[in-house]
Amino acid sequence: MRITRLTAGAAGLAGLSLVLAACGGTEADGDAAAGGGGSTEEAGDITLTVATFNEFGYEELLDEYMAENPGITVEHKKAATSNEARDNMNTRLAAGSGLADVEAIEVDWLPELMQYPDQFVDLADPELEGRWLDWKVEQATTADGKLIGYGTDIGPEAVAYRSDLFAEAGLPTDREEVAELLEGDWETYFEVGRQFAESSDVPWFDSAQATYQGMVNQLPNAYEETDGTAKDLAENSDVKALYDQVLTAAVDDGLSAGLEQWGEDWTNAFQNDGFATMLAPGWMLGVIEGNAAGVEGWDIADVFPGGGGNWGGSFLTVPAQGEHPEEAKALAAWLTAPEQQVKAFISKGTFPSQVEALESEELLGQTNAFFNDAPTGEILANRAEAVSVTPFKGPNYFAIHLAVSDAIVRVDANGTDDAATSWEKALTAFDELGL
Amino acid sequence: MSAPSIAVIRQTAGPGAARAAARRRGGVNRRPGWVTYTLLTVVLLVSVYPIYYAILLASSDAATIAQNPVPSLVPEGNLLENLRRVVDSDIQFWRALGNSLIVSTATAFSVVVFSTLAGYSFAKLRFRGRGPLLVFVIATMAVPTQLGIVPLFIVMSELGWVGQLQAVIVPGMVTAFGVFWMTQYLSEALPYELVEAARVDGCSMIRTFWHVAMPAARPAAAMLALFTFVGSWTNFFWPFIVLGSTNPTLTVAVQLLQASYFKDYSLIMAGVVAATLPLVVVFALAGRHLVTGIMQGAVKG
Amino acid sequence: MAVTTPAPPTPAPSRPTARRDTGPRGLRQRLARWDVTFSPYLYIAPFFLVFAVAGLFPIVYTAYVSVHDWHLIGGQGGFVGLQNYVDVLTQPRFLTALRNTFSIFLLSSVPQLIVAIVVAAVLDANLRAKTFWRMGVLLPYVVAPVAVALIFSKMFADQSGLINTVLAGVGLDPIGWHSDPLASHVAIATMVNFRWTGYNTLILLAAMQAVPRDLYEAAVIDGAGRLRQFLSVTVPMLRPTLIFVVITSTIGGLQIFDEPRMFDTLGQGGADRQWMTVTMYLYELGWGAQKSFGRASAVAWILFLIIVAIGLLNFALTRKIASAGAATKGGAK
């Protein structure tokens, strides 16, 4: 208390208005701060904060919610990237306060938070049963049946390709023929790549690391047993086989452009015929369209090597530290209802994880002019249904996956190691984790 | 370490002769030659090009940037359009600008006042524990800031300040850096004799500070104010964590331009320009004072 | 450091009749004595008060955390003594981080200080358009580190960057800025140097301007050339400022975080951690996959001790160099 007064006094010296300190509650009200502390909350009026990152397509939806629910003000807090959102969330969880009422979490860092179910409100609700695809619900359900988050979007994967480069190399260009051509396992995808390479100088795919990501997401237990114990990487023949397969195709056969996804070179490659195909989850379409603005020939085929695959997707959670868990839960449930997620898909392309949404006329009728008017709604809905494996991602998934994907980047993008020495380094990195 | 033979020379040949001799031999006030200006021009080009590069990119568009690794030397026409996109996007540009001005001004002002007080005390006053306390101040700078974030966040949330500007201002009101800087400057620039003369004249401690230390500290204070202002303005991590996007500073807000699906470098660089431009204006306005301030420092010698 | 200066005009108004006998003499004297005794503490109090909250509490807290098994989110576990320190010191990655940090530190601070002191000396001359040159040199400092990283990452892109394109244009091999450890350190050091050289130049310039001109005139009369003047007059007179610059750049350099973290999009220091610094390692331990706040705190304390050690070493060196300069100056007399 003494400290409070002293620092406050010091603040006064600096010419600060101290009204602010008095009106701060746990829900930091930015508007009140800027307006000089004028807004007092009337009984029944509450402010909810929603924290998201990248593009969730919620801007208009939140206005709609406020119009429908007088007395509730929703503030939208955005972070630029999933990484920043994660840093922010971890810091606030560690400090025990400051989280938004509804926090978006990406599936990649969900497992590490699933270990602390007490930090989150149980969202299980009999009325909402069957709303989402089973595997989406499974990802956010703890071993003892607690539901941590409501699914927002998913990333069903298809193959995006450059039909103009396909034509030059003598491959079929029509998206249905391409789907037929690529139908099969990963070896088929690489084999077509080798054919393509015979008559083209353009690399077949963008990055070995991204391709590996698509492959490993089809293993039910890639790095950990279902009880959460880590598999010894040195003994993990499944992962080693994928590692060898993707690097043989990428480096020995020269199919990879050797780019690191999201890097400057990767972004630039879209404008410079950098590669002919890439694995594309639904949300990637917006990325391709933006990066390749003005480039003609992009199309998308209703196929994915090895069956179906999902990359990414998020959840809305309600942290236990919030003051209005019921209202926050209601908001999260509303935002993740099929109607709303279809609207988000139309506005920003986040593909819904709700069963009903997958049958929505609006969604299925969606086409994308940039991808040669491809029926993207229908294709992605098909790709979502093709997902048959729910990869188990426990608390150590992120760390072990990073060790392996670093190894791939060293060989494919950096060219500093060969596959064998890089694997040895991955084993060392795994050992350092002390699992 | 006293000044060497000046006194001797003065006594033997007189001050005028000494100065004249100094000038004759190519001394202090000689105008420098072209080598100096060439060197400075090179330094200036290296300093300015990366900023100019950002302007070049900000005046282009994403596709052109991707197709041309080396931008043309003359800006293209999209700068204003891209800046307008930055201002019109949903990053709360004007509010962020206002917040940055408030935070930077408040911290610059208080850091200067408190650091000068403390620096004067450490440099020129004798008190028990002076040495260890100064070492302690310097040592605190060596603690990695990343780790302070969780405990500091705990303090801020106890105070109910999360999301509010004072969560950024108050921790920045005094810096070990400022105290150290003022201590070092005053220990050099303010002779003990002056302090003692004022004391002998019967000035109280605070009057001595005000009339003797403050004038001597002015050049260093001007620089410290600028450094603190810029430091607060460009700080990212702590404001990002404690304020977030609902009540951001400009650096935090501009970072949000990367939140869209793909990296539009023309937009991102326009954000860089928009966040830097106000500082350049402040800098241009204050720069003259800064330089005169430094000159005043020279006069006292 | 008693510098004989020509008697400066006293800024404070002279009060020859300060000892007037008005009021109770004992109280006045006591007040004056209290003034002298307590004022110094009063002046440094604001720093220590704010510091107690914003600085000291985190330090103590960190020390406490570092001797416990402490998960970032799970919170406090059992007391483990120095186990976290042992864990960290035996991980090869910590050594990699230490190597990178020192490499980037040397590549940035050494050239930076040399250039800064030379440019400051040049700016200290009787230039035309002084303000223009000074402000031009300081300009990069107003660009935020986040923005500097954005600009330079674009320039240093391996395949599509400005620098490698220019190198290819003049027939040289492109450099693997993101794959080769040394090249990545050079690139990161370039960002640091870009932003901080002008800043240090101006600090040194301010100190140079405060050097009494008579000293130079005297040195000239003694037959000292420009280099000699610089070494025998400027450097010794700059001692407090040099110590300041060296210590602050040591601290800043060894804590480097923003620039290497933003050098690529993943922010982990490269696939082989070829540019991961100690603070990035700290962050990875605490906020990354392990979420071991205990180990991260241990790294913070190890880094703290390293910085203090290097800082003391630098302090001693700078003192010695400056005194050596002073000694030669004495000899030149």
Tab-separated table of N, CA and C in Angstrom, chain A residues 4 7-8 10-11 13-14 16 20-21 23-25 28-31 33-34 54-55 59 75-81 84-85 87-88 91-92 94-95 97-98 262-264 267-268 271-272 283 286-287 290-291 293 348-350, chain B residues 62-69 90 92 95 99 102 106 109-110 114 149-150 153-154 157-166 169-170 173 236-237 240-247 255-265:
chain	number	residue	atom	x	y	z
A	4	THR	N	2.231	1.827	-3.348
A	4	THR	CA	1.239	2.366	-4.248
A	4	THR	C	1.166	3.884	-4.137
A	7	THR	N	4.493	5.625	-5.444
A	7	THR	CA	4.634	5.674	-6.901
A	7	THR	C	3.558	6.558	-7.495
A	8	ALA	N	2.366	6.511	-6.905
A	8	ALA	CA	1.302	7.358	-7.408
A	8	ALA	C	1.681	8.812	-7.246
A	10	ALA	N	4.647	10.014	-7.170
A	10	ALA	CA	5.676	10.286	-8.167
A	10	ALA	C	5.034	10.513	-9.519
A	11	ALA	N	4.016	9.734	-9.813
A	11	ALA	CA	3.327	9.893	-11.080
A	11	ALA	C	2.708	11.278	-11.171
A	13	LEU	N	3.835	13.939	-9.896
A	13	LEU	CA	4.917	14.852	-10.228
A	13	LEU	C	5.119	14.962	-11.714
A	14	ALA	N	4.947	13.849	-12.384
A	14	ALA	CA	5.179	13.846	-13.823
A	14	ALA	C	3.987	14.422	-14.564
A	16	LEU	N	0.699	13.557	-14.304
A	16	LEU	CA	-0.263	12.574	-14.773
A	16	LEU	C	-1.579	12.719	-14.061
A	20	LEU	N	-7.061	7.885	-13.272
A	20	LEU	CA	-6.935	6.585	-13.909
A	20	LEU	C	-6.739	5.463	-12.912
A	21	ALA	N	-5.860	5.708	-11.944
A	21	ALA	CA	-5.545	4.634	-11.010
A	21	ALA	C	-6.787	4.234	-10.240
A	23	CYS	N	-9.940	4.313	-11.182
A	23	CYS	CA	-11.047	3.639	-11.845
A	23	CYS	C	-10.623	2.327	-12.474
A	24	GLY	N	-9.400	1.866	-12.229
A	24	GLY	CA	-8.971	0.614	-12.847
A	24	GLY	C	-9.456	-0.583	-12.055
A	25	GLY	N	-10.139	-1.479	-12.729
A	25	GLY	CA	-10.495	-2.747	-12.096
A	25	GLY	C	-9.638	-3.802	-12.726
A	28	ALA	N	-9.227	-4.045	-17.488
A	28	ALA	CA	-8.631	-2.763	-17.787
A	28	ALA	C	-9.462	-2.081	-18.860
A	29	ASP	N	-10.046	-0.977	-18.498
A	29	ASP	CA	-10.942	-0.327	-19.447
A	29	ASP	C	-10.209	0.798	-20.150
A	30	GLY	N	-9.720	0.511	-21.331
A	30	GLY	CA	-8.934	1.478	-22.072
A	30	GLY	C	-9.713	2.741	-22.379
A	31	ASP	N	-10.979	2.605	-22.736
A	31	ASP	CA	-11.759	3.774	-23.102
A	31	ASP	C	-11.893	4.723	-21.930
A	33	ALA	N	-9.856	5.074	-19.549
A	33	ALA	CA	-8.576	5.718	-19.323
A	33	ALA	C	-8.406	6.914	-20.252
A	34	ALA	N	-8.759	6.737	-21.506
A	34	ALA	CA	-8.550	7.810	-22.463
A	34	ALA	C	-9.546	8.944	-22.224
A	54	ASN	N	-3.954	-12.741	-35.753
A	54	ASN	CA	-4.145	-12.835	-37.208
A	54	ASN	C	-5.539	-12.380	-37.587
A	55	GLU	N	-6.224	-13.173	-38.414
A	55	GLU	CA	-7.569	-12.799	-38.858
A	55	GLU	C	-8.572	-13.847	-38.393
A	59	GLU	N	-14.777	-8.962	-36.573
A	59	GLU	CA	-15.078	-7.538	-36.385
A	59	GLU	C	-16.582	-7.256	-36.454
A	75	GLU	N	-14.955	-5.828	-26.200
A	75	GLU	CA	-13.742	-5.207	-26.720
A	75	GLU	C	-12.896	-6.257	-27.391
A	76	HIS	N	-12.372	-5.905	-28.554
A	76	HIS	CA	-11.586	-6.870	-29.315
A	76	HIS	C	-10.109	-6.526	-29.200
A	77	LYS	N	-9.346	-7.473	-28.692
A	77	LYS	CA	-7.907	-7.278	-28.535
A	77	LYS	C	-7.205	-8.177	-29.530
A	78	LYS	N	-6.350	-7.568	-30.358
A	78	LYS	CA	-5.713	-8.395	-31.387
A	78	LYS	C	-4.201	-8.450	-31.192
A	79	ALA	N	-3.622	-9.568	-31.526
A	79	ALA	CA	-2.164	-9.649	-31.624
A	79	ALA	C	-1.847	-9.952	-33.075
A	80	ALA	N	-0.677	-9.508	-33.520
A	80	ALA	CA	-0.360	-9.670	-34.936
A	80	ALA	C	-0.200	-11.138	-35.296
A	81	THR	N	0.523	-11.873	-34.466
A	81	THR	CA	0.808	-13.253	-34.823
A	81	THR	C	0.419	-14.183	-33.687
A	84	GLU	N	2.936	-14.025	-30.865
A	84	GLU	CA	2.772	-12.917	-29.929
A	84	GLU	C	1.615	-13.191	-28.980
A	85	ALA	N	0.542	-13.746	-29.534
A	85	ALA	CA	-0.614	-14.058	-28.696
A	85	ALA	C	-0.223	-15.070	-27.620
A	87	ASP	N	2.875	-15.585	-26.335
A	87	ASP	CA	3.708	-14.915	-25.327
A	87	ASP	C	2.840	-14.165	-24.331
A	88	ASN	N	1.896	-13.428	-24.890
A	88	ASN	CA	1.011	-12.622	-24.078
A	88	ASN	C	0.214	-13.486	-23.110
A	91	THR	N	2.426	-15.092	-20.314
A	91	THR	CA	2.823	-14.137	-19.290
A	91	THR	C	1.670	-13.884	-18.329
A	92	ARG	N	0.469	-13.728	-18.883
A	92	ARG	CA	-0.679	-13.415	-18.039
A	92	ARG	C	-1.126	-14.629	-17.220
A	94	ALA	N	1.003	-16.814	-16.123
A	94	ALA	CA	2.025	-16.900	-15.084
A	94	ALA	C	1.774	-15.869	-14.002
A	95	ALA	N	1.343	-14.674	-14.401
A	95	ALA	CA	1.100	-13.619	-13.420
A	95	ALA	C	-0.224	-13.831	-12.704
A	97	SER	N	-3.234	-13.037	-13.754
A	97	SER	CA	-4.300	-12.074	-14.040
A	97	SER	C	-4.049	-11.389	-15.370
A	98	GLY	N	-5.063	-10.671	-15.824
A	98	GLY	CA	-4.887	-9.846	-17.003
A	98	GLY	C	-5.371	-10.477	-18.296
A	262	TRP	N	7.084	-18.480	-44.604
A	262	TRP	CA	6.869	-17.176	-43.969
A	262	TRP	C	8.075	-16.261	-44.072
A	263	GLY	N	9.206	-16.772	-44.531
A	263	GLY	CA	10.379	-15.913	-44.661
A	263	GLY	C	10.243	-14.983	-45.862
A	264	GLU	N	11.160	-14.004	-45.936
A	264	GLU	CA	11.135	-13.037	-47.035
A	264	GLU	C	11.241	-13.734	-48.388
A	267	THR	N	7.989	-15.432	-49.370
A	267	THR	CA	6.998	-14.446	-49.796
A	267	THR	C	7.289	-13.971	-51.222
A	268	ASN	N	8.551	-13.706	-51.484
A	268	ASN	CA	8.932	-13.225	-52.810
A	268	ASN	C	8.725	-14.264	-53.898
A	271	GLN	N	5.898	-14.328	-56.453
A	271	GLN	CA	5.888	-13.413	-57.599
A	271	GLN	C	6.902	-13.824	-58.651
A	272	ASN	N	7.702	-14.831	-58.366
A	272	ASN	CA	8.806	-15.148	-59.270
A	272	ASN	C	8.845	-16.617	-59.667
A	283	TRP	N	-6.943	-21.790	-44.739
A	283	TRP	CA	-6.514	-20.420	-44.441
A	283	TRP	C	-5.327	-19.981	-45.290
A	286	GLY	N	-5.869	-17.432	-48.612
A	286	GLY	CA	-5.734	-15.988	-48.496
A	286	GLY	C	-4.278	-15.556	-48.580
A	287	VAL	N	-3.391	-16.374	-48.007
A	287	VAL	CA	-1.965	-16.068	-48.038
A	287	VAL	C	-1.454	-16.106	-49.474
A	290	GLY	N	-2.802	-13.171	-51.519
A	290	GLY	CA	-2.140	-11.909	-51.205
A	290	GLY	C	-0.725	-11.855	-51.735
A	291	ASN	N	0.033	-12.912	-51.480
A	291	ASN	CA	1.432	-12.915	-51.901
A	291	ASN	C	1.585	-12.976	-53.406
A	293	ALA	N	-0.477	-11.788	-55.657
A	293	ALA	CA	-1.381	-10.841	-56.328
A	293	ALA	C	-0.872	-10.519	-57.731
A	348	LYS	N	-13.297	-13.698	-44.111
A	348	LYS	CA	-11.844	-13.828	-44.022
A	348	LYS	C	-11.303	-15.203	-44.417
A	349	GLY	N	-12.186	-16.136	-44.762
A	349	GLY	CA	-11.701	-17.418	-45.252
A	349	GLY	C	-11.305	-18.436	-44.201
A	350	THR	N	-11.646	-18.176	-42.923
A	350	THR	CA	-11.346	-19.185	-41.898
A	350	THR	C	-12.389	-20.299	-42.011
B	62	ALA	N	3.196	-4.303	-53.051
B	62	ALA	CA	3.735	-5.600	-52.663
B	62	ALA	C	4.351	-6.362	-53.836
B	63	ALA	N	3.638	-6.411	-54.963
B	63	ALA	CA	4.129	-7.204	-56.092
B	63	ALA	C	5.428	-6.629	-56.646
B	64	THR	N	5.483	-5.294	-56.786
B	64	THR	CA	6.703	-4.672	-57.305
B	64	THR	C	7.876	-4.965	-56.383
B	65	ILE	N	7.628	-4.902	-55.075
B	65	ILE	CA	8.699	-5.161	-54.119
B	65	ILE	C	9.220	-6.587	-54.289
B	66	ALA	N	8.297	-7.552	-54.461
B	66	ALA	CA	8.722	-8.943	-54.592
B	66	ALA	C	9.484	-9.172	-55.882
B	67	GLN	N	9.129	-8.428	-56.924
B	67	GLN	CA	9.785	-8.670	-58.209
B	67	GLN	C	11.135	-7.979	-58.331
B	68	ASN	N	11.350	-6.918	-57.539
B	68	ASN	CA	12.603	-6.164	-57.638
B	68	ASN	C	13.332	-6.109	-56.305
B	69	PRO	N	14.316	-6.972	-56.118
B	69	PRO	CA	15.057	-6.960	-54.853
B	69	PRO	C	15.754	-5.619	-54.619
B	90	ASP	N	-7.613	-0.730	-38.874
B	90	ASP	CA	-8.226	-0.750	-37.542
B	90	ASP	C	-7.206	-0.844	-36.411
B	92	GLN	N	-6.138	1.739	-34.645
B	92	GLN	CA	-6.296	2.906	-33.771
B	92	GLN	C	-5.087	3.824	-33.853
B	95	ARG	N	-5.114	7.283	-31.746
B	95	ARG	CA	-5.038	7.046	-30.312
B	95	ARG	C	-3.639	6.565	-29.921
B	99	ASN	N	-1.089	8.239	-27.348
B	99	ASN	CA	-0.504	7.485	-26.242
B	99	ASN	C	1.013	7.566	-26.257
B	102	ILE	N	2.124	10.927	-25.002
B	102	ILE	CA	1.977	11.058	-23.552
B	102	ILE	C	3.071	10.284	-22.824
B	106	ALA	N	6.064	12.167	-20.762
B	106	ALA	CA	6.075	11.994	-19.313
B	106	ALA	C	7.358	11.336	-18.842
B	109	PHE	N	10.464	13.736	-19.286
B	109	PHE	CA	10.493	14.789	-18.280
B	109	PHE	C	10.936	14.249	-16.916
B	110	SER	N	10.300	13.184	-16.478
B	110	SER	CA	10.616	12.712	-15.129
B	110	SER	C	11.997	12.090	-15.054
B	114	PHE	N	14.613	13.468	-12.218
B	114	PHE	CA	15.084	12.566	-11.167
B	114	PHE	C	16.534	12.142	-11.379
B	149	ILE	N	9.663	-9.426	-16.610
B	149	ILE	CA	8.328	-9.199	-17.129
B	149	ILE	C	7.231	-9.825	-16.280
B	150	VAL	N	7.419	-11.058	-15.862
B	150	VAL	CA	6.361	-11.688	-15.071
B	150	VAL	C	6.177	-10.992	-13.720
B	153	PHE	N	4.657	-7.634	-14.243
B	153	PHE	CA	3.242	-7.747	-14.609
B	153	PHE	C	2.395	-8.011	-13.362
B	154	ILE	N	2.940	-8.819	-12.449
B	154	ILE	CA	2.212	-9.087	-11.204
B	154	ILE	C	1.992	-7.784	-10.439
B	157	SER	N	-0.658	-5.684	-12.166
B	157	SER	CA	-2.037	-6.137	-12.037
B	157	SER	C	-2.527	-5.978	-10.598
B	158	GLU	N	-1.590	-6.035	-9.614
B	158	GLU	CA	-1.979	-5.724	-8.233
B	158	GLU	C	-2.450	-4.269	-8.118
B	159	LEU	N	-1.779	-3.406	-8.866
B	159	LEU	CA	-2.141	-1.991	-8.830
B	159	LEU	C	-3.374	-1.696	-9.685
B	160	GLY	N	-3.819	-2.678	-10.461
B	160	GLY	CA	-4.961	-2.455	-11.342
B	160	GLY	C	-4.622	-1.605	-12.546
B	161	TRP	N	-3.392	-1.632	-12.979
B	161	TRP	CA	-2.953	-0.746	-14.053
B	161	TRP	C	-2.839	-1.423	-15.409
B	162	VAL	N	-3.109	-2.719	-15.459
B	162	VAL	CA	-2.939	-3.423	-16.730
B	162	VAL	C	-3.831	-2.788	-17.799
B	163	GLY	N	-3.259	-2.516	-18.945
B	163	GLY	CA	-4.024	-1.902	-20.023
B	163	GLY	C	-4.048	-0.392	-19.947
B	164	GLN	N	-3.446	0.184	-18.909
B	164	GLN	CA	-3.461	1.640	-18.782
B	164	GLN	C	-2.062	2.217	-18.919
B	165	LEU	N	-2.020	3.469	-19.339
B	165	LEU	CA	-0.730	4.057	-19.699
B	165	LEU	C	0.250	4.123	-18.535
B	166	GLN	N	-0.249	4.298	-17.319
B	166	GLN	CA	0.719	4.428	-16.227
B	166	GLN	C	1.515	3.133	-15.995
B	169	ILE	N	4.331	4.116	-18.056
B	169	ILE	CA	5.018	5.347	-17.649
B	169	ILE	C	5.776	5.163	-16.331
B	170	VAL	N	5.095	4.660	-15.317
B	170	VAL	CA	5.705	4.646	-13.984
B	170	VAL	C	7.002	3.836	-13.933
B	173	MET	N	9.847	5.937	-15.233
B	173	MET	CA	10.044	7.305	-14.756
B	173	MET	C	11.447	7.604	-14.281
B	236	PHE	N	8.967	-1.816	-27.519
B	236	PHE	CA	7.890	-2.669	-28.015
B	236	PHE	C	7.391	-3.675	-26.989
B	237	PHE	N	8.301	-4.454	-26.406
B	237	PHE	CA	7.876	-5.671	-25.728
B	237	PHE	C	6.991	-5.414	-24.506
B	240	PHE	N	3.632	-3.933	-25.383
B	240	PHE	CA	2.829	-4.961	-26.042
B	240	PHE	C	2.196	-5.884	-25.006
B	241	ILE	N	3.001	-6.288	-24.012
B	241	ILE	CA	2.487	-7.214	-23.008
B	241	ILE	C	1.457	-6.524	-22.110
B	242	VAL	N	1.781	-5.330	-21.622
B	242	VAL	CA	0.934	-4.760	-20.571
B	242	VAL	C	-0.221	-3.933	-21.139
B	243	LEU	N	-0.041	-3.351	-22.316
B	243	LEU	CA	-1.132	-2.544	-22.886
B	243	LEU	C	-1.977	-3.341	-23.865
B	244	GLY	N	-1.318	-4.019	-24.784
B	244	GLY	CA	-2.053	-4.766	-25.794
B	244	GLY	C	-2.658	-3.841	-26.832
B	245	SER	N	-3.481	-4.407	-27.708
B	245	SER	CA	-3.922	-3.649	-28.870
B	245	SER	C	-5.111	-2.738	-28.592
B	246	THR	N	-5.741	-2.852	-27.390
B	246	THR	CA	-6.904	-2.003	-27.161
B	246	THR	C	-6.505	-0.585	-26.792
B	247	ASN	N	-5.331	-0.416	-26.216
B	247	ASN	CA	-4.872	0.914	-25.822
B	247	ASN	C	-3.378	1.017	-26.125
B	255	GLN	N	2.801	-2.714	-35.380
B	255	GLN	CA	3.118	-4.131	-35.494
B	255	GLN	C	1.900	-4.930	-35.971
B	256	LEU	N	0.708	-4.429	-35.632
B	256	LEU	CA	-0.516	-5.141	-36.007
B	256	LEU	C	-0.756	-5.152	-37.510
B	257	LEU	N	-0.035	-4.321	-38.234
B	257	LEU	CA	-0.205	-4.328	-39.689
B	257	LEU	C	0.226	-5.662	-40.282
B	258	GLN	N	0.972	-6.432	-39.501
B	258	GLN	CA	1.391	-7.740	-40.000
B	258	GLN	C	0.359	-8.810	-39.700
B	259	ALA	N	-0.775	-8.404	-39.099
B	259	ALA	CA	-1.761	-9.397	-38.683
B	259	ALA	C	-2.565	-9.956	-39.852
B	260	SER	N	-2.501	-9.306	-40.996
B	260	SER	CA	-3.327	-9.821	-42.084
B	260	SER	C	-2.691	-11.096	-42.633
B	261	TYR	N	-3.353	-11.667	-43.645
B	261	TYR	CA	-2.920	-12.973	-44.109
B	261	TYR	C	-1.532	-13.028	-44.682
B	262	PHE	N	-1.177	-12.008	-45.408
B	262	PHE	CA	0.129	-12.095	-46.056
B	262	PHE	C	0.892	-10.815	-45.737
B	263	LYS	N	2.193	-10.866	-45.956
B	263	LYS	CA	3.008	-9.713	-45.637
B	263	LYS	C	3.003	-8.741	-46.798
B	264	ASP	N	2.262	-7.669	-46.650
B	264	ASP	CA	2.286	-6.609	-47.643
B	264	ASP	C	3.384	-5.638	-47.220
B	265	TYR	N	4.572	-5.819	-47.805
B	265	TYR	CA	5.706	-5.020	-47.349
B	265	TYR	C	5.508	-3.536	-47.572
